[in-house]
Amino acid sequence: MENLQYIENFNNAGNKSYKLGLNKFSELTTEEFINSYTGLRIPSLPKSSKVASFSPLNRDDVPASLDWRQKGAVTAMCFKMTELFTGSCWEFSTVATVEGINQIKTGTLTTLSEQQLIDCDTDTGNEGCGGGWMGNGFKYIIGNKGLASEADYPYRGIEGTCSISVTAAAQISGYEDVLANSEEQLLQAVNNQPISVAICVDDEFKRYESGVFSGQCCTELNHWVTLIGYGTSDDDGSKYWLIKNSWGEQWSESANMRLLRDSGAPEGLWYCHESFLSNY
C-alpha cells in the first residue's frame, strides 16, 4: 500500500520524464529489495591497470543513436531465467558483455552460461549468489579459457557444484576499464560493443515503468547492468542511455531501461558508474 501510494502521487504530479508502476518488487521494503536484487562487491585489490584503448571515434562519426539489440548482439531476457537470488546481477552483466563481443567478432549470437560463473568463479574474490565484481568475472573466463553455452550449462537459480568438463562456447583475451564518470568515454566505448556498468539503484529505481529515468543518485554503487546503446526520446527530446537489466521482462520496458544522458548534472544517477568492456 505504501508503494502504491508513492507511485500514484508521483505519476499524478506529472513533472518527470518517466513513470513509475507496480511490479514484482511492489511488496518488498527498500531493505528487502536491496538485499535481494543487487549484488555488487567492491574488491580490496586494484581492479585493473588497463584503461580502455579502443580506437576513438571522431565525434562527427558517432551515430545519433545505437541499439545493439538491432545489431543482433543482445540476447532477449525471455531466453534466460530471470535473476532469482541475491547478488547474481554481476554474472548476468558479465555474460551479456561477453555475448555481445562474441557476436560482433563471430557473427553468431550464442547464449552463454551465468550458472558456470555462479558455480565455478570461486578463486577471484567473487561470491556467487553473495555478489561479485565484473572484472573478477572476466578474470575467471580468461583463466578458464572461455565460457560454456547456456544449453551446455543451464541456469538453475541456486549455487551448485562446478562442472568444468563443458566445452567453451566463447572466449575473451582480456578486459579494460572505461574512464569512470566520463559520458564521452561511455559513448565511445558502447559504439565498440555492449559494456558492463555498475550503477546505484534505490527504491525509486525499482518502481520504474517507462520513460527516461532521471532520478537522483544514491550514495554508493550496488548493482551491475549492461549498457547496450543510447538515443533520444521521441516524447520530449531527452537523451538517454539504454541498459539491459537482469530483473526479468516484468520489470520496466521489457527488462530494459532508459537513463538520462548528457544532463550536465554531476549529481545525477547516470554519472554514478564504473564500466568495463571485454576483448575478444
PDB file of C-alpha atoms in Angstrom:
ATOM      1  CA  MET A   1       0.000   0.000   0.000  1.00  0.00           C
ATOM      2  CA  GLU A   2       2.868   2.365   0.763  1.00  0.00           C
ATOM      3  CA  ASN A   3       4.480   1.647  -2.607  1.00  0.00           C
ATOM      4  CA  LEU A   4       1.171   2.105  -4.438  1.00  0.00           C
ATOM      5  CA  GLN A   5       0.532   5.438  -2.725  1.00  0.00           C
ATOM      6  CA  TYR A   6       4.018   6.661  -3.634  1.00  0.00           C
ATOM      7  CA  ILE A   7       3.569   5.605  -7.271  1.00  0.00           C
ATOM      8  CA  GLU A   8       0.167   7.306  -7.595  1.00  0.00           C
ATOM      9  CA  ASN A   9       1.419  10.556  -6.056  1.00  0.00           C
ATOM     10  CA  PHE A  10       4.498  10.555  -8.285  1.00  0.00           C
ATOM     11  CA  ASN A  11       2.608   9.910 -11.531  1.00  0.00           C
ATOM     12  CA  ASN A  12      -0.182  12.353 -10.702  1.00  0.00           C
ATOM     13  CA  ALA A  13       2.389  15.127 -10.233  1.00  0.00           C
ATOM     14  CA  GLY A  14       3.262  14.715 -13.923  1.00  0.00           C
ATOM     15  CA  ASN A  15       6.518  16.659 -13.698  1.00  0.00           C
ATOM     16  CA  LYS A  16       9.045  13.959 -14.632  1.00  0.00           C
ATOM     17  CA  SER A  17      10.212  12.349 -17.879  1.00  0.00           C
ATOM     18  CA  TYR A  18       9.396   8.858 -16.592  1.00  0.00           C
ATOM     19  CA  LYS A  19       6.577   6.916 -14.980  1.00  0.00           C
ATOM     20  CA  LEU A  20       6.553   4.541 -12.029  1.00  0.00           C
ATOM     21  CA  GLY A  21       4.393   1.450 -11.710  1.00  0.00           C
ATOM     22  CA  LEU A  22       3.565  -1.674  -9.745  1.00  0.00           C
ATOM     23  CA  ASN A  23       5.759  -4.691 -10.448  1.00  0.00           C
ATOM     24  CA  LYS A  24       7.072  -7.837  -8.785  1.00  0.00           C
ATOM     25  CA  PHE A  25       9.017  -5.702  -6.287  1.00  0.00           C
ATOM     26  CA  SER A  26       5.994  -3.774  -5.021  1.00  0.00           C
ATOM     27  CA  GLU A  27       5.517  -5.980  -1.950  1.00  0.00           C
ATOM     28  CA  LEU A  28       9.143  -5.534  -0.870  1.00  0.00           C
ATOM     29  CA  THR A  29      10.505  -2.941   1.515  1.00  0.00           C
ATOM     30  CA  THR A  30      13.543  -0.966   0.383  1.00  0.00           C
ATOM     31  CA  GLU A  31      15.826  -3.127   2.557  1.00  0.00           C
ATOM     32  CA  GLU A  32      14.380  -6.372   1.207  1.00  0.00           C
ATOM     33  CA  PHE A  33      14.780  -5.147  -2.367  1.00  0.00           C
ATOM     34  CA  ILE A  34      18.408  -4.038  -1.980  1.00  0.00           C
ATOM     35  CA  ASN A  35      19.364  -7.252  -0.179  1.00  0.00           C
ATOM     36  CA  SER A  36      17.689  -9.493  -2.759  1.00  0.00           C
ATOM     37  CA  TYR A  37      18.232  -7.846  -6.139  1.00  0.00           C
ATOM     38  CA  THR A  38      21.585  -6.065  -6.036  1.00  0.00           C
ATOM     39  CA  GLY A  39      24.984  -7.683  -5.641  1.00  0.00           C
ATOM     40  CA  LEU A  40      27.999  -5.544  -6.403  1.00  0.00           C
ATOM     41  CA  ARG A  41      31.056  -6.337  -4.279  1.00  0.00           C
ATOM     42  CA  ILE A  42      33.949  -3.857  -4.345  1.00  0.00           C
ATOM     43  CA  PRO A  43      37.287  -5.737  -4.460  1.00  0.00           C
ATOM     44  CA  SER A  44      40.011  -4.896  -1.952  1.00  0.00           C
ATOM     45  CA  LEU A  45      42.702  -5.228  -4.639  1.00  0.00           C
ATOM     46  CA  PRO A  46      43.141  -2.915  -7.660  1.00  0.00           C
ATOM     47  CA  LYS A  47      40.556  -3.665 -10.335  1.00  0.00           C
ATOM     48  CA  SER A  48      42.692  -3.278 -13.450  1.00  0.00           C
ATOM     49  CA  SER A  49      45.780  -1.402 -14.569  1.00  0.00           C
ATOM     50  CA  LYS A  50      44.479  -1.053 -18.124  1.00  0.00           C
ATOM     51  CA  VAL A  51      42.292   1.786 -19.297  1.00  0.00           C
ATOM     52  CA  ALA A  52      40.264   1.211 -22.435  1.00  0.00           C
ATOM     53  CA  SER A  53      42.440   1.546 -25.541  1.00  0.00           C
ATOM     54  CA  PHE A  54      39.773   1.221 -28.216  1.00  0.00           C
ATOM     55  CA  SER A  55      40.251   3.380 -31.294  1.00  0.00           C
ATOM     56  CA  PRO A  56      38.476   6.683 -30.568  1.00  0.00           C
ATOM     57  CA  LEU A  57      35.780   7.793 -32.965  1.00  0.00           C
ATOM     58  CA  ASN A  58      35.534  11.270 -34.384  1.00  0.00           C
ATOM     59  CA  ARG A  59      32.555  12.828 -32.627  1.00  0.00           C
ATOM     60  CA  ASP A  60      31.130  13.699 -36.044  1.00  0.00           C
ATOM     61  CA  ASP A  61      31.221   9.987 -36.927  1.00  0.00           C
ATOM     62  CA  VAL A  62      29.368   8.865 -33.786  1.00  0.00           C
ATOM     63  CA  PRO A  63      25.788   7.945 -34.749  1.00  0.00           C
ATOM     64  CA  ALA A  64      22.927   9.830 -33.120  1.00  0.00           C
ATOM     65  CA  SER A  65      21.544   6.583 -31.726  1.00  0.00           C
ATOM     66  CA  LEU A  66      22.654   2.990 -31.220  1.00  0.00           C
ATOM     67  CA  ASP A  67      20.863  -0.181 -30.145  1.00  0.00           C
ATOM     68  CA  TRP A  68      22.931  -3.367 -30.041  1.00  0.00           C
ATOM     69  CA  ARG A  69      19.699  -5.396 -29.963  1.00  0.00           C
ATOM     70  CA  GLN A  70      19.034  -4.288 -33.532  1.00  0.00           C
ATOM     71  CA  LYS A  71      22.537  -5.411 -34.495  1.00  0.00           C
ATOM     72  CA  GLY A  72      21.929  -8.896 -33.096  1.00  0.00           C
ATOM     73  CA  ALA A  73      24.397  -8.638 -30.191  1.00  0.00           C
ATOM     74  CA  VAL A  74      21.973  -8.862 -27.247  1.00  0.00           C
ATOM     75  CA  THR A  75      20.084 -11.939 -26.069  1.00  0.00           C
ATOM     76  CA  ALA A  76      16.478 -11.400 -25.000  1.00  0.00           C
ATOM     77  CA  MET A  77      15.611 -11.923 -21.355  1.00  0.00           C
ATOM     78  CA  CYS A  78      12.784 -14.272 -22.364  1.00  0.00           C
ATOM     79  CA  PHE A  79      15.505 -16.758 -23.371  1.00  0.00           C
ATOM     80  CA  LYS A  80      17.085 -16.510 -19.935  1.00  0.00           C
ATOM     81  CA  MET A  81      15.986 -17.333 -16.443  1.00  0.00           C
ATOM     82  CA  THR A  82      15.316 -14.134 -14.532  1.00  0.00           C
ATOM     83  CA  GLU A  83      17.730 -13.294 -11.733  1.00  0.00           C
ATOM     84  CA  LEU A  84      16.259 -15.362  -8.911  1.00  0.00           C
ATOM     85  CA  PHE A  85      18.536 -14.916  -5.952  1.00  0.00           C
ATOM     86  CA  THR A  86      20.622 -12.450  -4.008  1.00  0.00           C
ATOM     87  CA  GLY A  87      23.653 -10.958  -5.669  1.00  0.00           C
ATOM     88  CA  SER A  88      23.529 -12.511  -9.144  1.00  0.00           C
ATOM     89  CA  CYS A  89      23.498  -9.287 -11.162  1.00  0.00           C
ATOM     90  CA  TRP A  90      27.269  -9.436 -11.713  1.00  0.00           C
ATOM     91  CA  GLU A  91      27.001 -12.757 -13.553  1.00  0.00           C
ATOM     92  CA  PHE A  92      24.261 -11.500 -15.870  1.00  0.00           C
ATOM     93  CA  SER A  93      26.236  -8.361 -16.693  1.00  0.00           C
ATOM     94  CA  THR A  94      29.455 -10.312 -17.268  1.00  0.00           C
ATOM     95  CA  VAL A  95      27.752 -12.791 -19.556  1.00  0.00           C
ATOM     96  CA  ALA A  96      25.807 -10.166 -21.547  1.00  0.00           C
ATOM     97  CA  THR A  97      29.029  -8.276 -22.277  1.00  0.00           C
ATOM     98  CA  VAL A  98      30.840 -11.412 -23.478  1.00  0.00           C
ATOM     99  CA  GLU A  99      27.801 -12.460 -25.543  1.00  0.00           C
ATOM    100  CA  GLY A 100      27.941  -9.069 -27.234  1.00  0.00           C
ATOM    101  CA  ILE A 101      31.623  -9.054 -28.184  1.00  0.00           C
ATOM    102  CA  ASN A 102      31.428 -12.706 -29.245  1.00  0.00           C
ATOM    103  CA  GLN A 103      28.587 -11.912 -31.672  1.00  0.00           C
ATOM    104  CA  ILE A 104      30.408  -8.869 -33.023  1.00  0.00           C
ATOM    105  CA  LYS A 105      33.533 -10.933 -33.732  1.00  0.00           C
ATOM    106  CA  THR A 106      31.925 -14.149 -34.982  1.00  0.00           C
ATOM    107  CA  GLY A 107      28.568 -13.049 -36.373  1.00  0.00           C
ATOM    108  CA  THR A 108      26.771 -15.597 -34.175  1.00  0.00           C
ATOM    109  CA  LEU A 109      24.793 -14.713 -31.047  1.00  0.00           C
ATOM    110  CA  THR A 110      25.358 -17.524 -28.538  1.00  0.00           C
ATOM    111  CA  THR A 111      23.510 -17.550 -25.232  1.00  0.00           C
ATOM    112  CA  LEU A 112      26.165 -18.147 -22.560  1.00  0.00           C
ATOM    113  CA  SER A 113      26.062 -19.586 -19.048  1.00  0.00           C
ATOM    114  CA  GLU A 114      25.611 -17.478 -15.917  1.00  0.00           C
ATOM    115  CA  GLN A 115      25.455 -20.684 -13.901  1.00  0.00           C
ATOM    116  CA  GLN A 116      29.076 -21.516 -14.697  1.00  0.00           C
ATOM    117  CA  LEU A 117      30.184 -18.266 -13.087  1.00  0.00           C
ATOM    118  CA  ILE A 118      27.959 -18.904 -10.080  1.00  0.00           C
ATOM    119  CA  ASP A 119      29.340 -22.409  -9.522  1.00  0.00           C
ATOM    120  CA  CYS A 120      32.954 -22.060 -10.646  1.00  0.00           C
ATOM    121  CA  ASP A 121      34.210 -18.487 -10.153  1.00  0.00           C
ATOM    122  CA  THR A 122      35.339 -19.026  -6.569  1.00  0.00           C
ATOM    123  CA  ASP A 123      39.028 -18.049  -6.626  1.00  0.00           C
ATOM    124  CA  THR A 124      38.889 -14.446  -7.892  1.00  0.00           C
ATOM    125  CA  GLY A 125      37.059 -12.924  -4.920  1.00  0.00           C
ATOM    126  CA  ASN A 126      33.543 -13.285  -6.321  1.00  0.00           C
ATOM    127  CA  GLU A 127      30.960 -14.925  -4.078  1.00  0.00           C
ATOM    128  CA  GLY A 128      28.394 -16.488  -6.416  1.00  0.00           C
ATOM    129  CA  CYS A 129      24.967 -15.667  -5.015  1.00  0.00           C
ATOM    130  CA  GLY A 130      26.632 -13.370  -2.469  1.00  0.00           C
ATOM    131  CA  GLY A 131      27.684 -10.827  -5.079  1.00  0.00           C
ATOM    132  CA  GLY A 132      30.730 -10.124  -7.174  1.00  0.00           C
ATOM    133  CA  TRP A 133      32.845  -7.804  -9.297  1.00  0.00           C
ATOM    134  CA  MET A 134      32.709  -7.665 -13.072  1.00  0.00           C
ATOM    135  CA  GLY A 135      36.486  -7.594 -13.561  1.00  0.00           C
ATOM    136  CA  ASN A 136      36.862 -10.745 -11.492  1.00  0.00           C
ATOM    137  CA  GLY A 137      34.295 -12.458 -13.698  1.00  0.00           C
ATOM    138  CA  PHE A 138      36.383 -11.568 -16.739  1.00  0.00           C
ATOM    139  CA  LYS A 139      39.494 -12.928 -14.999  1.00  0.00           C
ATOM    140  CA  TYR A 140      37.775 -16.254 -14.449  1.00  0.00           C
ATOM    141  CA  ILE A 141      36.708 -16.508 -18.094  1.00  0.00           C
ATOM    142  CA  ILE A 142      40.234 -15.663 -19.293  1.00  0.00           C
ATOM    143  CA  GLY A 143      41.860 -18.162 -16.911  1.00  0.00           C
ATOM    144  CA  ASN A 144      39.288 -20.845 -17.726  1.00  0.00           C
ATOM    145  CA  LYS A 145      39.825 -20.272 -21.460  1.00  0.00           C
ATOM    146  CA  GLY A 146      36.192 -19.470 -22.101  1.00  0.00           C
ATOM    147  CA  LEU A 147      32.592 -19.792 -21.003  1.00  0.00           C
ATOM    148  CA  ALA A 148      30.104 -22.548 -21.778  1.00  0.00           C
ATOM    149  CA  SER A 149      26.811 -22.029 -23.573  1.00  0.00           C
ATOM    150  CA  GLU A 150      23.525 -21.824 -21.702  1.00  0.00           C
ATOM    151  CA  ALA A 151      22.484 -25.073 -23.398  1.00  0.00           C
ATOM    152  CA  ASP A 152      25.538 -26.946 -22.084  1.00  0.00           C
ATOM    153  CA  TYR A 153      25.498 -25.379 -18.598  1.00  0.00           C
ATOM    154  CA  PRO A 154      21.901 -24.261 -17.927  1.00  0.00           C
ATOM    155  CA  TYR A 155      20.814 -21.735 -15.319  1.00  0.00           C
ATOM    156  CA  ARG A 156      19.367 -23.347 -12.157  1.00  0.00           C
ATOM    157  CA  GLY A 157      18.920 -20.413  -9.813  1.00  0.00           C
ATOM    158  CA  ILE A 158      20.977 -21.925  -6.952  1.00  0.00           C
ATOM    159  CA  GLU A 159      24.670 -22.404  -6.279  1.00  0.00           C
ATOM    160  CA  GLY A 160      25.900 -25.850  -7.274  1.00  0.00           C
ATOM    161  CA  THR A 161      28.966 -27.965  -7.900  1.00  0.00           C
ATOM    162  CA  CYS A 162      31.261 -26.691 -10.639  1.00  0.00           C
ATOM    163  CA  SER A 163      31.231 -28.754 -13.830  1.00  0.00           C
ATOM    164  CA  ILE A 164      34.492 -27.986 -15.632  1.00  0.00           C
ATOM    165  CA  SER A 165      34.077 -30.656 -18.309  1.00  0.00           C
ATOM    166  CA  VAL A 166      31.846 -28.498 -20.526  1.00  0.00           C
ATOM    167  CA  THR A 167      33.255 -27.081 -23.769  1.00  0.00           C
ATOM    168  CA  ALA A 168      33.764 -23.330 -24.010  1.00  0.00           C
ATOM    169  CA  ALA A 169      31.408 -21.613 -26.464  1.00  0.00           C
ATOM    170  CA  ALA A 170      33.121 -18.198 -26.308  1.00  0.00           C
ATOM    171  CA  GLN A 171      36.471 -16.843 -25.153  1.00  0.00           C
ATOM    172  CA  ILE A 172      37.961 -13.434 -24.355  1.00  0.00           C
ATOM    173  CA  SER A 173      41.591 -12.370 -24.148  1.00  0.00           C
ATOM    174  CA  GLY A 174      41.291  -9.511 -21.662  1.00  0.00           C
ATOM    175  CA  TYR A 175      39.261  -6.638 -20.291  1.00  0.00           C
ATOM    176  CA  GLU A 176      39.743  -2.915 -19.807  1.00  0.00           C
ATOM    177  CA  ASP A 177      38.360  -0.121 -17.667  1.00  0.00           C
ATOM    178  CA  VAL A 178      36.303   2.655 -19.182  1.00  0.00           C
ATOM    179  CA  LEU A 179      37.107   6.017 -17.589  1.00  0.00           C
ATOM    180  CA  ALA A 180      34.735   6.429 -14.661  1.00  0.00           C
ATOM    181  CA  ASN A 181      32.310   9.364 -14.680  1.00  0.00           C
ATOM    182  CA  SER A 182      33.011  10.240 -18.330  1.00  0.00           C
ATOM    183  CA  GLU A 183      29.976  10.111 -20.583  1.00  0.00           C
ATOM    184  CA  GLU A 184      32.231  10.793 -23.567  1.00  0.00           C
ATOM    185  CA  GLN A 185      34.198   7.617 -22.787  1.00  0.00           C
ATOM    186  CA  LEU A 186      30.956   5.669 -22.372  1.00  0.00           C
ATOM    187  CA  LEU A 187      29.746   6.935 -25.742  1.00  0.00           C
ATOM    188  CA  GLN A 188      32.980   5.884 -27.425  1.00  0.00           C
ATOM    189  CA  ALA A 189      33.046   2.505 -25.657  1.00  0.00           C
ATOM    190  CA  VAL A 190      29.481   1.451 -26.380  1.00  0.00           C
ATOM    191  CA  ASN A 191      29.990   2.161 -30.084  1.00  0.00           C
ATOM    192  CA  ASN A 192      32.533  -0.669 -29.998  1.00  0.00           C
ATOM    193  CA  GLN A 193      30.462  -3.197 -28.037  1.00  0.00           C
ATOM    194  CA  PRO A 194      27.971  -3.618 -25.161  1.00  0.00           C
ATOM    195  CA  ILE A 195      29.716  -2.825 -21.873  1.00  0.00           C
ATOM    196  CA  SER A 196      29.201  -3.641 -18.227  1.00  0.00           C
ATOM    197  CA  VAL A 197      28.283  -0.738 -15.962  1.00  0.00           C
ATOM    198  CA  ALA A 198      27.953  -0.549 -12.187  1.00  0.00           C
ATOM    199  CA  ILE A 199      25.283   1.897 -11.068  1.00  0.00           C
ATOM    200  CA  CYS A 200      23.483   2.923  -7.898  1.00  0.00           C
ATOM    201  CA  VAL A 201      19.866   1.783  -7.556  1.00  0.00           C
ATOM    202  CA  ASP A 202      17.349   2.736  -4.896  1.00  0.00           C
ATOM    203  CA  ASP A 203      13.651   2.498  -4.107  1.00  0.00           C
ATOM    204  CA  GLU A 204      12.538   4.765  -6.950  1.00  0.00           C
ATOM    205  CA  PHE A 205      14.649   2.833  -9.433  1.00  0.00           C
ATOM    206  CA  LYS A 206      12.857  -0.394  -8.510  1.00  0.00           C
ATOM    207  CA  ARG A 207       9.483   1.249  -9.292  1.00  0.00           C
ATOM    208  CA  TYR A 208      10.492   2.407 -12.787  1.00  0.00           C
ATOM    209  CA  GLU A 209       7.973   1.585 -15.508  1.00  0.00           C
ATOM    210  CA  SER A 210       8.702   3.669 -18.625  1.00  0.00           C
ATOM    211  CA  GLY A 211      10.262   6.841 -19.982  1.00  0.00           C
ATOM    212  CA  VAL A 212      13.705   8.384 -19.483  1.00  0.00           C
ATOM    213  CA  PHE A 213      14.729   7.890 -15.857  1.00  0.00           C
ATOM    214  CA  SER A 214      16.264  10.963 -14.219  1.00  0.00           C
ATOM    215  CA  GLY A 215      16.157  10.070 -10.525  1.00  0.00           C
ATOM    216  CA  GLN A 216      18.750  11.274  -8.086  1.00  0.00           C
ATOM    217  CA  CYS A 217      21.977   9.380  -7.459  1.00  0.00           C
ATOM    218  CA  CYS A 218      22.103   7.387  -4.239  1.00  0.00           C
ATOM    219  CA  THR A 219      25.213   7.071  -2.144  1.00  0.00           C
ATOM    220  CA  GLU A 220      27.152   4.061  -3.471  1.00  0.00           C
ATOM    221  CA  LEU A 221      27.358   1.672  -6.409  1.00  0.00           C
ATOM    222  CA  ASN A 222      25.410  -1.523  -5.729  1.00  0.00           C
ATOM    223  CA  HIS A 223      24.195  -3.072  -8.987  1.00  0.00           C
ATOM    224  CA  TRP A 224      25.555  -4.294 -12.351  1.00  0.00           C
ATOM    225  CA  VAL A 225      23.742  -3.759 -15.656  1.00  0.00           C
ATOM    226  CA  THR A 226      24.786  -3.850 -19.329  1.00  0.00           C
ATOM    227  CA  LEU A 227      24.936  -0.706 -21.454  1.00  0.00           C
ATOM    228  CA  ILE A 228      23.577  -1.670 -24.897  1.00  0.00           C
ATOM    229  CA  GLY A 229      23.044   1.675 -26.621  1.00  0.00           C
ATOM    230  CA  TYR A 230      21.757   5.212 -26.461  1.00  0.00           C
ATOM    231  CA  GLY A 231      19.332   7.538 -28.202  1.00  0.00           C
ATOM    232  CA  THR A 232      16.915  10.459 -27.910  1.00  0.00           C
ATOM    233  CA  SER A 233      13.338  10.232 -26.678  1.00  0.00           C
ATOM    234  CA  ASP A 234      10.606  10.947 -29.219  1.00  0.00           C
ATOM    235  CA  ASP A 235       8.417  12.292 -26.404  1.00  0.00           C
ATOM    236  CA  ASP A 236      10.442  15.217 -25.081  1.00  0.00           C
ATOM    237  CA  GLY A 237      13.857  15.071 -26.788  1.00  0.00           C
ATOM    238  CA  SER A 238      15.669  13.758 -23.695  1.00  0.00           C
ATOM    239  CA  LYS A 239      18.929  11.989 -24.457  1.00  0.00           C
ATOM    240  CA  TYR A 240      19.271   8.594 -22.796  1.00  0.00           C
ATOM    241  CA  TRP A 241      21.447   5.556 -22.218  1.00  0.00           C
ATOM    242  CA  LEU A 242      19.832   2.180 -22.957  1.00  0.00           C
ATOM    243  CA  ILE A 243      20.570  -0.547 -20.418  1.00  0.00           C
ATOM    244  CA  LYS A 244      19.715  -4.231 -20.143  1.00  0.00           C
ATOM    245  CA  ASN A 245      18.883  -5.341 -16.612  1.00  0.00           C
ATOM    246  CA  SER A 246      18.614  -8.792 -15.023  1.00  0.00           C
ATOM    247  CA  TRP A 247      15.256  -8.426 -13.288  1.00  0.00           C
ATOM    248  CA  GLY A 248      13.108 -10.007 -15.991  1.00  0.00           C
ATOM    249  CA  GLU A 249      10.611  -8.729 -18.541  1.00  0.00           C
ATOM    250  CA  GLN A 250       8.012  -7.967 -15.875  1.00  0.00           C
ATOM    251  CA  TRP A 251      10.160  -5.010 -14.796  1.00  0.00           C
ATOM    252  CA  SER A 252      10.261  -1.765 -16.818  1.00  0.00           C
ATOM    253  CA  GLU A 253      10.379  -1.731 -20.624  1.00  0.00           C
ATOM    254  CA  SER A 254      10.799  -5.492 -21.184  1.00  0.00           C
ATOM    255  CA  ALA A 255      13.826  -5.720 -18.855  1.00  0.00           C
ATOM    256  CA  ASN A 256      15.400  -2.622 -20.426  1.00  0.00           C
ATOM    257  CA  MET A 257      15.639   0.929 -19.119  1.00  0.00           C
ATOM    258  CA  ARG A 258      16.456   4.380 -20.418  1.00  0.00           C
ATOM    259  CA  LEU A 259      18.691   6.559 -18.197  1.00  0.00           C
ATOM    260  CA  LEU A 260      19.125  10.296 -18.757  1.00  0.00           C
ATOM    261  CA  ARG A 261      22.274  11.188 -20.728  1.00  0.00           C
ATOM    262  CA  ASP A 262      24.143  14.475 -21.245  1.00  0.00           C
ATOM    263  CA  SER A 263      22.256  16.240 -18.490  1.00  0.00           C
ATOM    264  CA  GLY A 264      25.254  18.240 -17.240  1.00  0.00           C
ATOM    265  CA  ALA A 265      24.200  17.461 -13.667  1.00  0.00           C
ATOM    266  CA  PRO A 266      27.003  15.640 -11.809  1.00  0.00           C
ATOM    267  CA  GLU A 267      24.606  14.555  -9.053  1.00  0.00           C
ATOM    268  CA  GLY A 268      22.528  12.513 -11.491  1.00  0.00           C
ATOM    269  CA  LEU A 269      22.364   8.730 -11.146  1.00  0.00           C
ATOM    270  CA  TRP A 270      23.644   8.315 -14.685  1.00  0.00           C
ATOM    271  CA  TYR A 271      27.038   9.712 -13.610  1.00  0.00           C
ATOM    272  CA  CYS A 272      27.489   7.145 -10.850  1.00  0.00           C
ATOM    273  CA  HIS A 273      29.140   4.340 -12.720  1.00  0.00           C
ATOM    274  CA  GLU A 274      32.156   2.117 -13.117  1.00  0.00           C
ATOM    275  CA  SER A 275      32.371   0.435 -16.504  1.00  0.00           C
ATOM    276  CA  PHE A 276      34.177  -2.447 -18.177  1.00  0.00           C
ATOM    277  CA  LEU A 277      34.394  -3.825 -21.683  1.00  0.00           C
ATOM    278  CA  SER A 278      35.771  -7.195 -22.732  1.00  0.00           C
ATOM    279  CA  ASN A 279      38.209  -8.010 -25.519  1.00  0.00           C
ATOM    280  CA  TYR A 280      37.570 -10.976 -27.753  1.00  0.00           C
TER     281      TYR A 280
END
